[in-house]
mmCIF file of C-alpha atoms in Angstrom:
data_model
loop_
_atom_site.group_PDB
_atom_site.id
_atom_site.type_symbol
_atom_site.label_atom_id
_atom_site.label_comp_id
_atom_site.label_asym_id
_atom_site.label_seq_id
_atom_site.Cartn_x
_atom_site.Cartn_y
_atom_site.Cartn_z
ATOM 1 C CA MET A 1 69.124 2.807 -104.578
ATOM 2 C CA LYS A 2 70.307 5.833 -102.679
ATOM 3 C CA ARG A 3 69.669 5.877 -98.962
ATOM 4 C CA LEU A 4 66.981 8.231 -97.769
ATOM 5 C CA ALA A 5 69.303 9.911 -95.298
ATOM 6 C CA THR A 6 68.856 13.399 -96.678
ATOM 7 C CA LEU A 7 65.097 13.072 -96.628
ATOM 8 C CA LEU A 8 65.235 12.201 -92.977
ATOM 9 C CA LEU A 9 66.427 15.717 -92.207
ATOM 10 C CA THR A 10 62.840 16.868 -92.623
ATOM 11 C CA LEU A 11 61.326 14.258 -90.377
ATOM 12 C CA SER A 12 59.847 15.055 -87.016
ATOM 13 C CA PHE A 13 61.433 13.141 -84.169
ATOM 14 C CA SER A 14 58.560 13.724 -81.773
ATOM 15 C CA SER A 15 57.943 9.994 -81.626
ATOM 16 C CA PHE A 16 61.016 9.510 -79.429
ATOM 17 C CA SER A 17 60.008 8.964 -75.822
ATOM 18 C CA LEU A 18 62.764 10.879 -74.077
ATOM 19 C CA ALA A 19 61.630 10.054 -70.562
ATOM 20 C CA ALA A 20 59.876 6.724 -70.266
ATOM 21 C CA ASP A 21 60.097 3.329 -68.634
ATOM 22 C CA SER A 22 59.555 1.271 -71.782
ATOM 23 C CA PHE A 23 62.032 1.075 -74.665
ATOM 24 C CA LYS A 24 62.413 -0.713 -77.989
ATOM 25 C CA VAL A 25 65.622 -2.181 -79.423
ATOM 26 C CA CYS A 26 65.943 -3.685 -82.902
ATOM 27 C CA TRP A 27 68.554 -5.996 -84.361
ATOM 28 C CA SER A 28 69.155 -7.975 -87.554
ATOM 29 C CA ILE A 29 70.814 -11.289 -88.371
ATOM 30 C CA TYR A 30 74.604 -11.110 -88.093
ATOM 31 C CA VAL A 31 77.081 -13.228 -86.146
ATOM 32 C CA GLY A 32 77.932 -10.382 -83.777
ATOM 33 C CA TRP A 33 74.309 -9.443 -83.126
ATOM 34 C CA MET A 34 72.816 -12.902 -82.582
ATOM 35 C CA PRO A 35 73.457 -12.476 -78.827
ATOM 36 C CA TRP A 36 70.557 -9.996 -78.697
ATOM 37 C CA GLY A 37 68.107 -12.632 -79.904
ATOM 38 C CA TYR A 38 69.524 -15.133 -77.427
ATOM 39 C CA GLY A 39 69.391 -12.619 -74.598
ATOM 40 C CA ASP A 40 65.786 -11.878 -75.399
ATOM 41 C CA GLU A 41 64.743 -15.542 -75.569
ATOM 42 C CA GLN A 42 66.594 -16.418 -72.369
ATOM 43 C CA LYS A 43 65.062 -13.419 -70.542
ATOM 44 C CA ILE A 44 68.516 -12.015 -69.781
ATOM 45 C CA VAL A 45 67.506 -8.629 -71.157
ATOM 46 C CA ASP A 46 64.298 -8.759 -69.122
ATOM 47 C CA LYS A 47 66.261 -9.536 -65.971
ATOM 48 C CA TRP A 48 68.500 -6.507 -66.380
ATOM 49 C CA ALA A 49 65.599 -4.280 -67.376
ATOM 50 C CA GLU A 50 63.753 -5.308 -64.225
ATOM 51 C CA LYS A 51 66.844 -4.549 -62.163
ATOM 52 C CA TYR A 52 66.662 -0.940 -63.318
ATOM 53 C CA GLY A 53 62.882 -0.636 -63.195
ATOM 54 C CA ILE A 54 62.270 -0.443 -66.947
ATOM 55 C CA GLU A 55 60.959 -2.568 -69.803
ATOM 56 C CA ILE A 56 62.951 -3.373 -72.960
ATOM 57 C CA ASP A 57 61.330 -4.879 -76.031
ATOM 58 C CA VAL A 58 63.897 -6.565 -78.306
ATOM 59 C CA VAL A 59 62.710 -6.917 -81.914
ATOM 60 C CA GLN A 60 64.343 -8.718 -84.842
ATOM 61 C CA ILE A 61 64.078 -6.940 -88.217
ATOM 62 C CA ASN A 62 64.809 -9.087 -91.265
ATOM 63 C CA ASP A 63 66.137 -6.275 -93.470
ATOM 64 C CA TYR A 64 69.259 -4.638 -92.048
ATOM 65 C CA ILE A 65 68.938 -1.197 -93.684
ATOM 66 C CA GLU A 66 65.245 -1.091 -92.858
ATOM 67 C CA SER A 67 66.055 -1.656 -89.183
ATOM 68 C CA ILE A 68 68.327 1.399 -89.188
ATOM 69 C CA ASN A 69 65.750 3.478 -91.034
ATOM 70 C CA GLN A 70 63.142 2.557 -88.422
ATOM 71 C CA TYR A 71 65.544 3.567 -85.655
ATOM 72 C CA THR A 72 66.247 6.844 -87.432
ATOM 73 C CA THR A 73 62.562 7.732 -87.719
ATOM 74 C CA GLY A 74 62.074 7.099 -84.011
ATOM 75 C CA GLU A 75 60.328 3.730 -84.023
ATOM 76 C CA PHE A 76 63.162 2.261 -81.924
ATOM 77 C CA ASP A 77 65.321 3.724 -79.183
ATOM 78 C CA ALA A 78 68.349 1.592 -80.064
ATOM 79 C CA CYS A 79 69.534 -0.496 -82.999
ATOM 80 C CA THR A 80 72.453 -2.667 -84.067
ATOM 81 C CA MET A 81 74.495 -1.200 -86.942
ATOM 82 C CA THR A 82 78.014 -0.645 -88.186
ATOM 83 C CA ASN A 83 80.074 2.476 -87.602
ATOM 84 C CA MET A 84 79.671 3.628 -91.199
ATOM 85 C CA ASP A 85 75.919 3.134 -91.286
ATOM 86 C CA ALA A 86 75.581 4.937 -87.944
ATOM 87 C CA LEU A 87 77.211 7.933 -89.608
ATOM 88 C CA THR A 88 75.450 7.858 -92.962
ATOM 89 C CA ILE A 89 71.871 7.123 -91.869
ATOM 90 C CA PRO A 90 70.897 8.410 -88.407
ATOM 91 C CA ALA A 91 73.710 10.944 -87.992
ATOM 92 C CA ALA A 92 73.316 12.244 -91.554
ATOM 93 C CA GLY A 93 69.576 12.303 -90.943
ATOM 94 C CA GLY A 94 70.001 14.640 -87.982
ATOM 95 C CA VAL A 95 69.589 12.083 -85.205
ATOM 96 C CA ASP A 96 72.202 12.466 -82.471
ATOM 97 C CA SER A 97 73.270 8.900 -81.712
ATOM 98 C CA THR A 98 75.611 7.235 -79.225
ATOM 99 C CA ALA A 99 77.567 4.026 -79.778
ATOM 100 C CA LEU A 100 76.704 2.486 -76.419
ATOM 101 C CA ILE A 101 78.289 -0.924 -77.036
ATOM 102 C CA VAL A 102 81.246 -1.594 -79.311
ATOM 103 C CA GLY A 103 80.646 -5.297 -79.733
ATOM 104 C CA ASP A 104 83.250 -6.400 -82.253
ATOM 105 C CA PHE A 105 84.939 -5.621 -85.502
ATOM 106 C CA SER A 106 84.738 -7.681 -88.639
ATOM 107 C CA ASN A 107 87.922 -9.676 -89.127
ATOM 108 C CA GLY A 108 86.930 -11.679 -92.177
ATOM 109 C CA ASN A 109 83.146 -11.652 -91.799
ATOM 110 C CA ASP A 110 82.656 -9.301 -94.760
ATOM 111 C CA GLY A 111 84.009 -10.361 -98.125
ATOM 112 C CA LEU A 112 84.126 -9.934 -101.894
ATOM 113 C CA VAL A 113 83.281 -13.147 -103.751
ATOM 114 C CA LEU A 114 83.991 -13.742 -107.437
ATOM 115 C CA LYS A 115 82.551 -16.585 -109.468
ATOM 116 C CA ASN A 116 84.947 -18.986 -111.221
ATOM 117 C CA THR A 117 88.123 -17.010 -110.491
ATOM 118 C CA ASP A 118 90.335 -16.453 -107.475
ATOM 119 C CA SER A 119 91.908 -13.243 -108.810
ATOM 120 C CA LEU A 120 90.777 -9.942 -107.322
ATOM 121 C CA GLN A 121 91.958 -8.137 -110.469
ATOM 122 C CA ALA A 122 89.359 -10.122 -112.446
ATOM 123 C CA VAL A 123 86.615 -7.966 -110.939
ATOM 124 C CA LYS A 124 87.484 -5.223 -113.433
ATOM 125 C CA GLY A 125 84.554 -4.595 -115.757
ATOM 126 C CA GLN A 126 82.163 -6.738 -113.724
ATOM 127 C CA GLN A 127 78.855 -5.924 -112.101
ATOM 128 C CA VAL A 128 79.148 -6.252 -108.321
ATOM 129 C CA ASN A 129 76.011 -6.995 -106.316
ATOM 130 C CA LEU A 130 75.992 -5.474 -102.834
ATOM 131 C CA VAL A 131 73.946 -3.376 -100.429
ATOM 132 C CA GLU A 132 74.777 -0.035 -102.000
ATOM 133 C CA LEU A 133 76.341 2.629 -99.767
ATOM 134 C CA SER A 134 76.726 0.188 -96.876
ATOM 135 C CA VAL A 135 79.924 -1.212 -95.371
ATOM 136 C CA SER A 136 79.907 -3.702 -98.254
ATOM 137 C CA HIS A 137 80.352 -0.760 -100.605
ATOM 138 C CA TYR A 138 83.141 0.561 -98.395
ATOM 139 C CA LEU A 139 84.839 -2.869 -98.444
ATOM 140 C CA LEU A 140 84.631 -2.947 -102.242
ATOM 141 C CA ALA A 141 86.305 0.468 -102.454
ATOM 142 C CA ARG A 142 89.103 -0.666 -100.135
ATOM 143 C CA ALA A 143 89.528 -3.900 -102.114
ATOM 144 C CA LEU A 144 89.767 -2.053 -105.429
ATOM 145 C CA ASP A 145 92.225 0.435 -103.972
ATOM 146 C CA SER A 146 94.465 -2.441 -102.835
ATOM 147 C CA VAL A 147 95.083 -3.421 -106.462
ATOM 148 C CA GLY A 148 95.215 0.053 -107.967
ATOM 149 C CA MET A 149 91.622 0.162 -109.182
ATOM 150 C CA SER A 150 88.665 2.380 -108.345
ATOM 151 C CA GLU A 151 84.882 2.134 -108.459
ATOM 152 C CA SER A 152 84.927 3.401 -112.032
ATOM 153 C CA ASP A 153 86.365 -0.002 -112.956
ATOM 154 C CA VAL A 154 83.175 -1.850 -111.878
ATOM 155 C CA THR A 155 79.409 -1.383 -111.883
ATOM 156 C CA VAL A 156 77.665 -1.551 -108.518
ATOM 157 C CA VAL A 157 74.256 -3.235 -108.492
ATOM 158 C CA ASN A 158 72.212 -2.463 -105.382
ATOM 159 C CA THR A 159 70.916 -5.715 -103.878
ATOM 160 C CA SER A 160 69.097 -6.294 -100.596
ATOM 161 C CA ASP A 161 70.843 -8.546 -98.108
ATOM 162 C CA ALA A 162 67.603 -10.540 -97.998
ATOM 163 C CA ASP A 163 68.098 -11.472 -101.678
ATOM 164 C CA MET A 164 71.870 -11.976 -101.820
ATOM 165 C CA VAL A 165 72.024 -15.756 -101.403
ATOM 166 C CA ALA A 166 69.204 -16.365 -103.884
ATOM 167 C CA ILE A 167 70.692 -14.243 -106.669
ATOM 168 C CA TYR A 168 74.276 -15.503 -106.461
ATOM 169 C CA PRO A 169 73.741 -18.783 -108.416
ATOM 170 C CA THR A 170 71.903 -16.999 -111.238
ATOM 171 C CA ALA A 171 73.631 -16.633 -114.600
ATOM 172 C CA GLY A 172 73.739 -12.834 -114.546
ATOM 173 C CA VAL A 173 75.644 -12.568 -111.263
ATOM 174 C CA SER A 174 79.426 -12.886 -111.236
ATOM 175 C CA SER A 175 80.487 -11.079 -108.054
ATOM 176 C CA VAL A 176 78.995 -10.068 -104.711
ATOM 177 C CA VAL A 177 80.062 -8.349 -101.518
ATOM 178 C CA THR A 178 78.239 -9.390 -98.367
ATOM 179 C CA TRP A 179 78.600 -10.420 -94.733
ATOM 180 C CA ASN A 180 78.087 -13.528 -92.626
ATOM 181 C CA PRO A 181 76.075 -15.701 -92.448
ATOM 182 C CA LEU A 182 75.262 -14.872 -96.075
ATOM 183 C CA LEU A 183 78.946 -14.899 -97.011
ATOM 184 C CA SER A 184 79.519 -18.385 -95.605
ATOM 185 C CA GLU A 185 76.480 -19.752 -97.405
ATOM 186 C CA ILE A 186 77.539 -18.293 -100.754
ATOM 187 C CA LEU A 187 81.052 -19.690 -100.341
ATOM 188 C CA THR A 188 79.614 -23.234 -100.292
ATOM 189 C CA MET A 189 78.281 -22.748 -103.829
ATOM 190 C CA PRO A 190 80.121 -23.967 -106.954
ATOM 191 C CA GLY A 191 82.736 -21.591 -108.299
ATOM 192 C CA ALA A 192 82.608 -19.177 -105.345
ATOM 193 C CA ASN A 193 85.982 -17.655 -104.394
ATOM 194 C CA LYS A 194 86.577 -15.086 -101.658
ATOM 195 C CA VAL A 195 89.193 -12.707 -103.056
ATOM 196 C CA PHE A 196 89.163 -9.974 -100.384
ATOM 197 C CA ASP A 197 87.765 -9.722 -96.875
ATOM 198 C CA SER A 198 87.680 -7.473 -93.839
ATOM 199 C CA SER A 199 90.665 -9.192 -92.195
ATOM 200 C CA GLN A 200 92.712 -7.139 -94.653
ATOM 201 C CA ILE A 201 91.344 -3.906 -93.156
ATOM 202 C CA PRO A 202 91.136 -4.880 -89.442
ATOM 203 C CA GLY A 203 89.265 -2.560 -87.100
ATOM 204 C CA GLU A 204 87.557 -0.567 -89.853
ATOM 205 C CA ILE A 205 84.146 -2.294 -89.951
ATOM 206 C CA ILE A 206 82.885 -2.009 -86.389
ATOM 207 C CA ASP A 207 79.653 -3.512 -85.081
ATOM 208 C CA LEU A 208 77.734 -1.419 -82.570
ATOM 209 C CA LEU A 209 74.605 -1.042 -80.525
ATOM 210 C CA VAL A 210 73.578 2.560 -81.138
ATOM 211 C CA VAL A 211 71.192 4.455 -78.858
ATOM 212 C CA ASN A 212 69.445 7.770 -79.410
ATOM 213 C CA THR A 213 71.597 10.214 -77.432
ATOM 214 C CA GLU A 214 68.717 12.212 -75.960
ATOM 215 C CA VAL A 215 66.924 9.043 -74.883
ATOM 216 C CA LEU A 216 70.120 7.830 -73.199
ATOM 217 C CA LYS A 217 70.691 11.153 -71.433
ATOM 218 C CA LYS A 218 67.157 11.142 -70.064
ATOM 219 C CA ASN A 219 67.246 7.447 -69.189
ATOM 220 C CA PRO A 220 70.677 6.236 -68.047
ATOM 221 C CA ALA A 221 68.951 3.122 -66.702
ATOM 222 C CA LEU A 222 68.483 2.016 -70.306
ATOM 223 C CA GLY A 223 72.226 2.192 -70.935
ATOM 224 C CA LYS A 224 73.023 0.287 -67.757
ATOM 225 C CA ALA A 225 70.477 -2.441 -68.445
ATOM 226 C CA LEU A 226 71.555 -2.989 -72.059
ATOM 227 C CA VAL A 227 75.249 -3.070 -71.212
ATOM 228 C CA GLY A 228 74.692 -5.304 -68.201
ATOM 229 C CA ALA A 229 72.663 -7.760 -70.267
ATOM 230 C CA TRP A 230 75.187 -7.727 -73.115
ATOM 231 C CA TYR A 231 78.170 -8.659 -70.989
ATOM 232 C CA GLU A 232 76.246 -11.375 -69.177
ATOM 233 C CA ILE A 233 75.504 -12.860 -72.604
ATOM 234 C CA MET A 234 79.147 -12.415 -73.638
ATOM 235 C CA ALA A 235 80.333 -14.260 -70.524
ATOM 236 C CA THR A 236 77.896 -17.101 -71.169
ATOM 237 C CA MET A 237 78.619 -17.643 -74.864
ATOM 238 C CA SER A 238 82.397 -17.469 -74.422
ATOM 239 C CA ALA A 239 82.438 -19.832 -71.450
ATOM 240 C CA PRO A 240 84.043 -23.250 -71.917
ATOM 241 C CA GLY A 241 81.871 -26.295 -71.498
ATOM 242 C CA LYS A 242 78.155 -26.912 -71.849
ATOM 243 C CA ALA A 243 76.877 -23.418 -71.048
ATOM 244 C CA GLY A 244 78.877 -21.718 -73.789
ATOM 245 C CA LEU A 245 78.136 -24.486 -76.271
ATOM 246 C CA ALA A 246 74.406 -24.304 -75.597
ATOM 247 C CA ALA A 247 74.364 -20.538 -76.065
ATOM 248 C CA ARG A 248 76.311 -20.634 -79.332
ATOM 249 C CA THR A 249 74.187 -23.520 -80.609
ATOM 250 C CA ALA A 250 71.021 -21.511 -79.994
ATOM 251 C CA MET A 251 72.521 -18.539 -81.856
ATOM 252 C CA ALA A 252 73.646 -20.807 -84.696
ATOM 253 C CA ILE A 253 70.170 -22.249 -85.180
ATOM 254 C CA ALA A 254 68.597 -18.796 -85.070
ATOM 255 C CA SER A 255 70.977 -17.598 -87.799
ATOM 256 C CA GLY A 256 70.327 -20.597 -90.036
ATOM 257 C CA THR A 257 73.509 -22.578 -89.512
ATOM 258 C CA ASP A 258 74.932 -25.187 -87.150
ATOM 259 C CA THR A 259 77.288 -24.760 -84.212
ATOM 260 C CA ALA A 260 80.387 -25.419 -86.297
ATOM 261 C CA GLY A 261 79.240 -22.873 -88.861
ATOM 262 C CA TYR A 262 78.542 -20.256 -86.226
ATOM 263 C CA ASP A 263 81.869 -20.879 -84.484
ATOM 264 C CA ALA A 264 83.566 -20.432 -87.864
ATOM 265 C CA GLN A 265 81.870 -17.053 -88.205
ATOM 266 C CA LEU A 266 82.971 -16.110 -84.698
ATOM 267 C CA ALA A 267 86.531 -17.023 -85.662
ATOM 268 C CA SER A 268 86.441 -14.268 -88.301
ATOM 269 C CA THR A 269 84.978 -11.771 -85.830
ATOM 270 C CA GLN A 270 87.067 -9.930 -83.255
ATOM 271 C CA MET A 271 84.507 -10.143 -80.464
ATOM 272 C CA PHE A 272 85.036 -8.014 -77.387
ATOM 273 C CA TYR A 273 83.795 -10.531 -74.844
ATOM 274 C CA LYS A 274 85.216 -8.485 -71.971
ATOM 275 C CA PRO A 275 84.139 -4.881 -71.475
ATOM 276 C CA ALA A 276 87.699 -3.772 -70.729
ATOM 277 C CA ASP A 277 88.759 -4.846 -74.227
ATOM 278 C CA ALA A 278 85.914 -2.885 -75.816
ATOM 279 C CA VAL A 279 86.829 0.174 -73.742
ATOM 280 C CA SER A 280 90.476 -0.082 -74.793
ATOM 281 C CA PHE A 281 89.521 -0.301 -78.475
ATOM 282 C CA THR A 282 87.121 2.646 -78.175
ATOM 283 C CA ARG A 283 89.669 4.826 -76.392
ATOM 284 C CA SER A 284 92.373 4.156 -78.982
ATOM 285 C CA LYS A 285 93.335 7.048 -81.245
ATOM 286 C CA ASP A 286 92.970 4.583 -84.128
ATOM 287 C CA LEU A 287 89.185 4.850 -83.830
ATOM 288 C CA LYS A 288 89.264 8.539 -84.683
ATOM 289 C CA THR A 289 91.488 7.817 -87.699
ATOM 290 C CA THR A 290 89.135 5.068 -88.869
ATOM 291 C CA MET A 291 86.109 7.320 -88.571
ATOM 292 C CA GLN A 292 87.873 10.013 -90.590
ATOM 293 C CA SER A 293 88.450 7.458 -93.357
ATOM 294 C CA VAL A 294 84.817 6.373 -93.194
ATOM 295 C CA ALA A 295 83.614 9.988 -93.259
ATOM 296 C CA GLU A 296 85.758 10.765 -96.298
ATOM 297 C CA PHE A 297 84.374 7.741 -98.162
ATOM 298 C CA SER A 298 80.842 8.711 -97.155
ATOM 299 C CA PHE A 299 81.248 12.309 -98.298
ATOM 300 C CA ALA A 300 82.696 11.203 -101.630
ATOM 301 C CA HIS A 301 79.543 9.123 -102.180
ATOM 302 C CA GLY A 302 77.126 11.859 -101.154
ATOM 303 C CA LEU A 303 76.076 10.100 -97.952
ATOM 304 C CA LEU A 304 76.420 13.026 -95.549
ATOM 305 C CA GLY A 305 73.526 14.965 -97.054
ATOM 306 C CA ASP A 306 73.155 17.355 -99.978
ATOM 307 C CA GLY A 307 74.213 20.304 -97.855
ATOM 308 C CA ALA A 308 77.436 18.750 -96.570
ATOM 309 C CA PRO A 309 80.361 20.906 -97.762
ATOM 310 C CA ASP A 310 83.072 18.461 -96.708
ATOM 311 C CA ALA A 311 83.802 15.165 -94.956
ATOM 312 C CA GLY A 312 83.906 16.874 -91.567
ATOM 313 C CA PHE A 313 80.395 18.309 -91.811
ATOM 314 C CA ILE A 314 79.123 15.890 -89.160
ATOM 315 C CA GLY A 315 81.074 15.858 -85.920
ATOM 316 C CA ILE A 316 82.110 12.431 -84.640
ATOM 317 C CA GLU A 317 83.054 12.390 -80.970
ATOM 318 C CA THR A 318 85.561 9.807 -79.767
ATOM 319 C CA PRO A 319 87.571 9.595 -76.528
ATOM 320 C CA ALA A 320 90.628 10.639 -78.574
ATOM 321 C CA GLY A 321 88.889 13.785 -79.768
ATOM 322 C CA VAL A 322 86.327 15.015 -82.272
ATOM 323 C CA TYR A 323 86.688 14.508 -85.990
ATOM 324 C CA GLY A 324 84.747 17.098 -87.943
ATOM 325 C CA ASN A 325 82.443 19.890 -86.850
ATOM 326 C CA LYS A 326 82.347 20.247 -83.061
ATOM 327 C CA GLY A 327 79.205 22.316 -83.454
ATOM 328 C CA ASN A 328 77.376 19.532 -85.282
ATOM 329 C CA ILE A 329 78.213 16.358 -83.348
ATOM 330 C CA LYS A 330 75.734 13.639 -84.300
ATOM 331 C CA LEU A 331 77.702 10.457 -83.577
ATOM 332 C CA ARG A 332 79.340 9.773 -80.228
ATOM 333 C CA PHE A 333 81.502 6.874 -79.074
ATOM 334 C CA ASN A 334 80.910 6.863 -75.339
ATOM 335 C CA PRO A 335 82.667 4.049 -73.432
ATOM 336 C CA SER A 336 81.414 5.150 -70.004
ATOM 337 C CA TYR A 337 78.749 2.451 -69.668
ATOM 338 C CA MET A 338 81.136 -0.261 -70.859
ATOM 339 C CA GLN A 339 83.621 1.087 -68.309
ATOM 340 C CA MET A 340 80.987 0.610 -65.590
ATOM 341 C CA ALA A 341 80.740 -3.029 -66.640
ATOM 342 C CA ALA A 342 84.517 -3.393 -66.613
ATOM 343 C CA ASP A 343 84.611 -1.906 -63.108
ATOM 344 C CA GLY A 344 81.806 -4.152 -61.843
ATOM 345 C CA LYS A 345 79.578 -1.158 -61.134
ATOM 346 C CA LEU A 346 76.414 -2.221 -62.947
#
């Protein structure tokens, strides 16, 4: 099913509260986003919101794409999403968005699984179940390219992440692309073999907290509170001893696994526990190159809107410069709030 990005161009964004003291943030189940649920339950987000005189409501959405669509239509002020989805849904839908927190990049957390074979080349001619036009689709394209194949060699079957685990054991399914914790669960099933994963394209699938740019401009307190809360959670979960273990155990249970399972997922995630590391990654010229690659893939799949004449139609602002149209910037990587955290100024 095609995303509704182009339809979103016609939507009214009047529902955004550009100057307010109450904000809504949504997130979905993923190893790198479980800290938001923990931070909400432990009142860490509330503590930082109170520090800056605002209220932040953190809401879990069970369907990942739906969470981004709700952000795009203005029901939420901020949402967790990948770099590609930030470009192809809100940015392509006309919503100017800022990557406030660069939390991690997938380093094995996204993978292509084949049934009863460990050969990537065996995917030729198969149907591949994945969330169409998501980073899973991007990963499939990169995997096929690595062995001299293209998408014309397979048939993509759009499948919701909510259904992925249930459909894998069925007779009609022979290959899937998905992310953790779904990936880990599928890999425990008979005949499941991971033949390609995101560790083979490090730094290309980036996990973000994205905020509506106009909301952030009007309400810098929101940016400070979210970043402050995030790095307090990062410090807690990465701490040695009981505190870190308790935090990761809570996140594991919330994501449907145990502590060992969650730690295994973390091992295939390049988490930026320290804000300075996230700032360094965001300021690297490699980010601009990655986003160009993502934009080119997105344009080739019609994800930048019907009126997009080329891959640079939407401007993407990074510290290393702008890729694309400087007059149509809709996605911004702004490390300034993370830099405040690194400098101890929050």
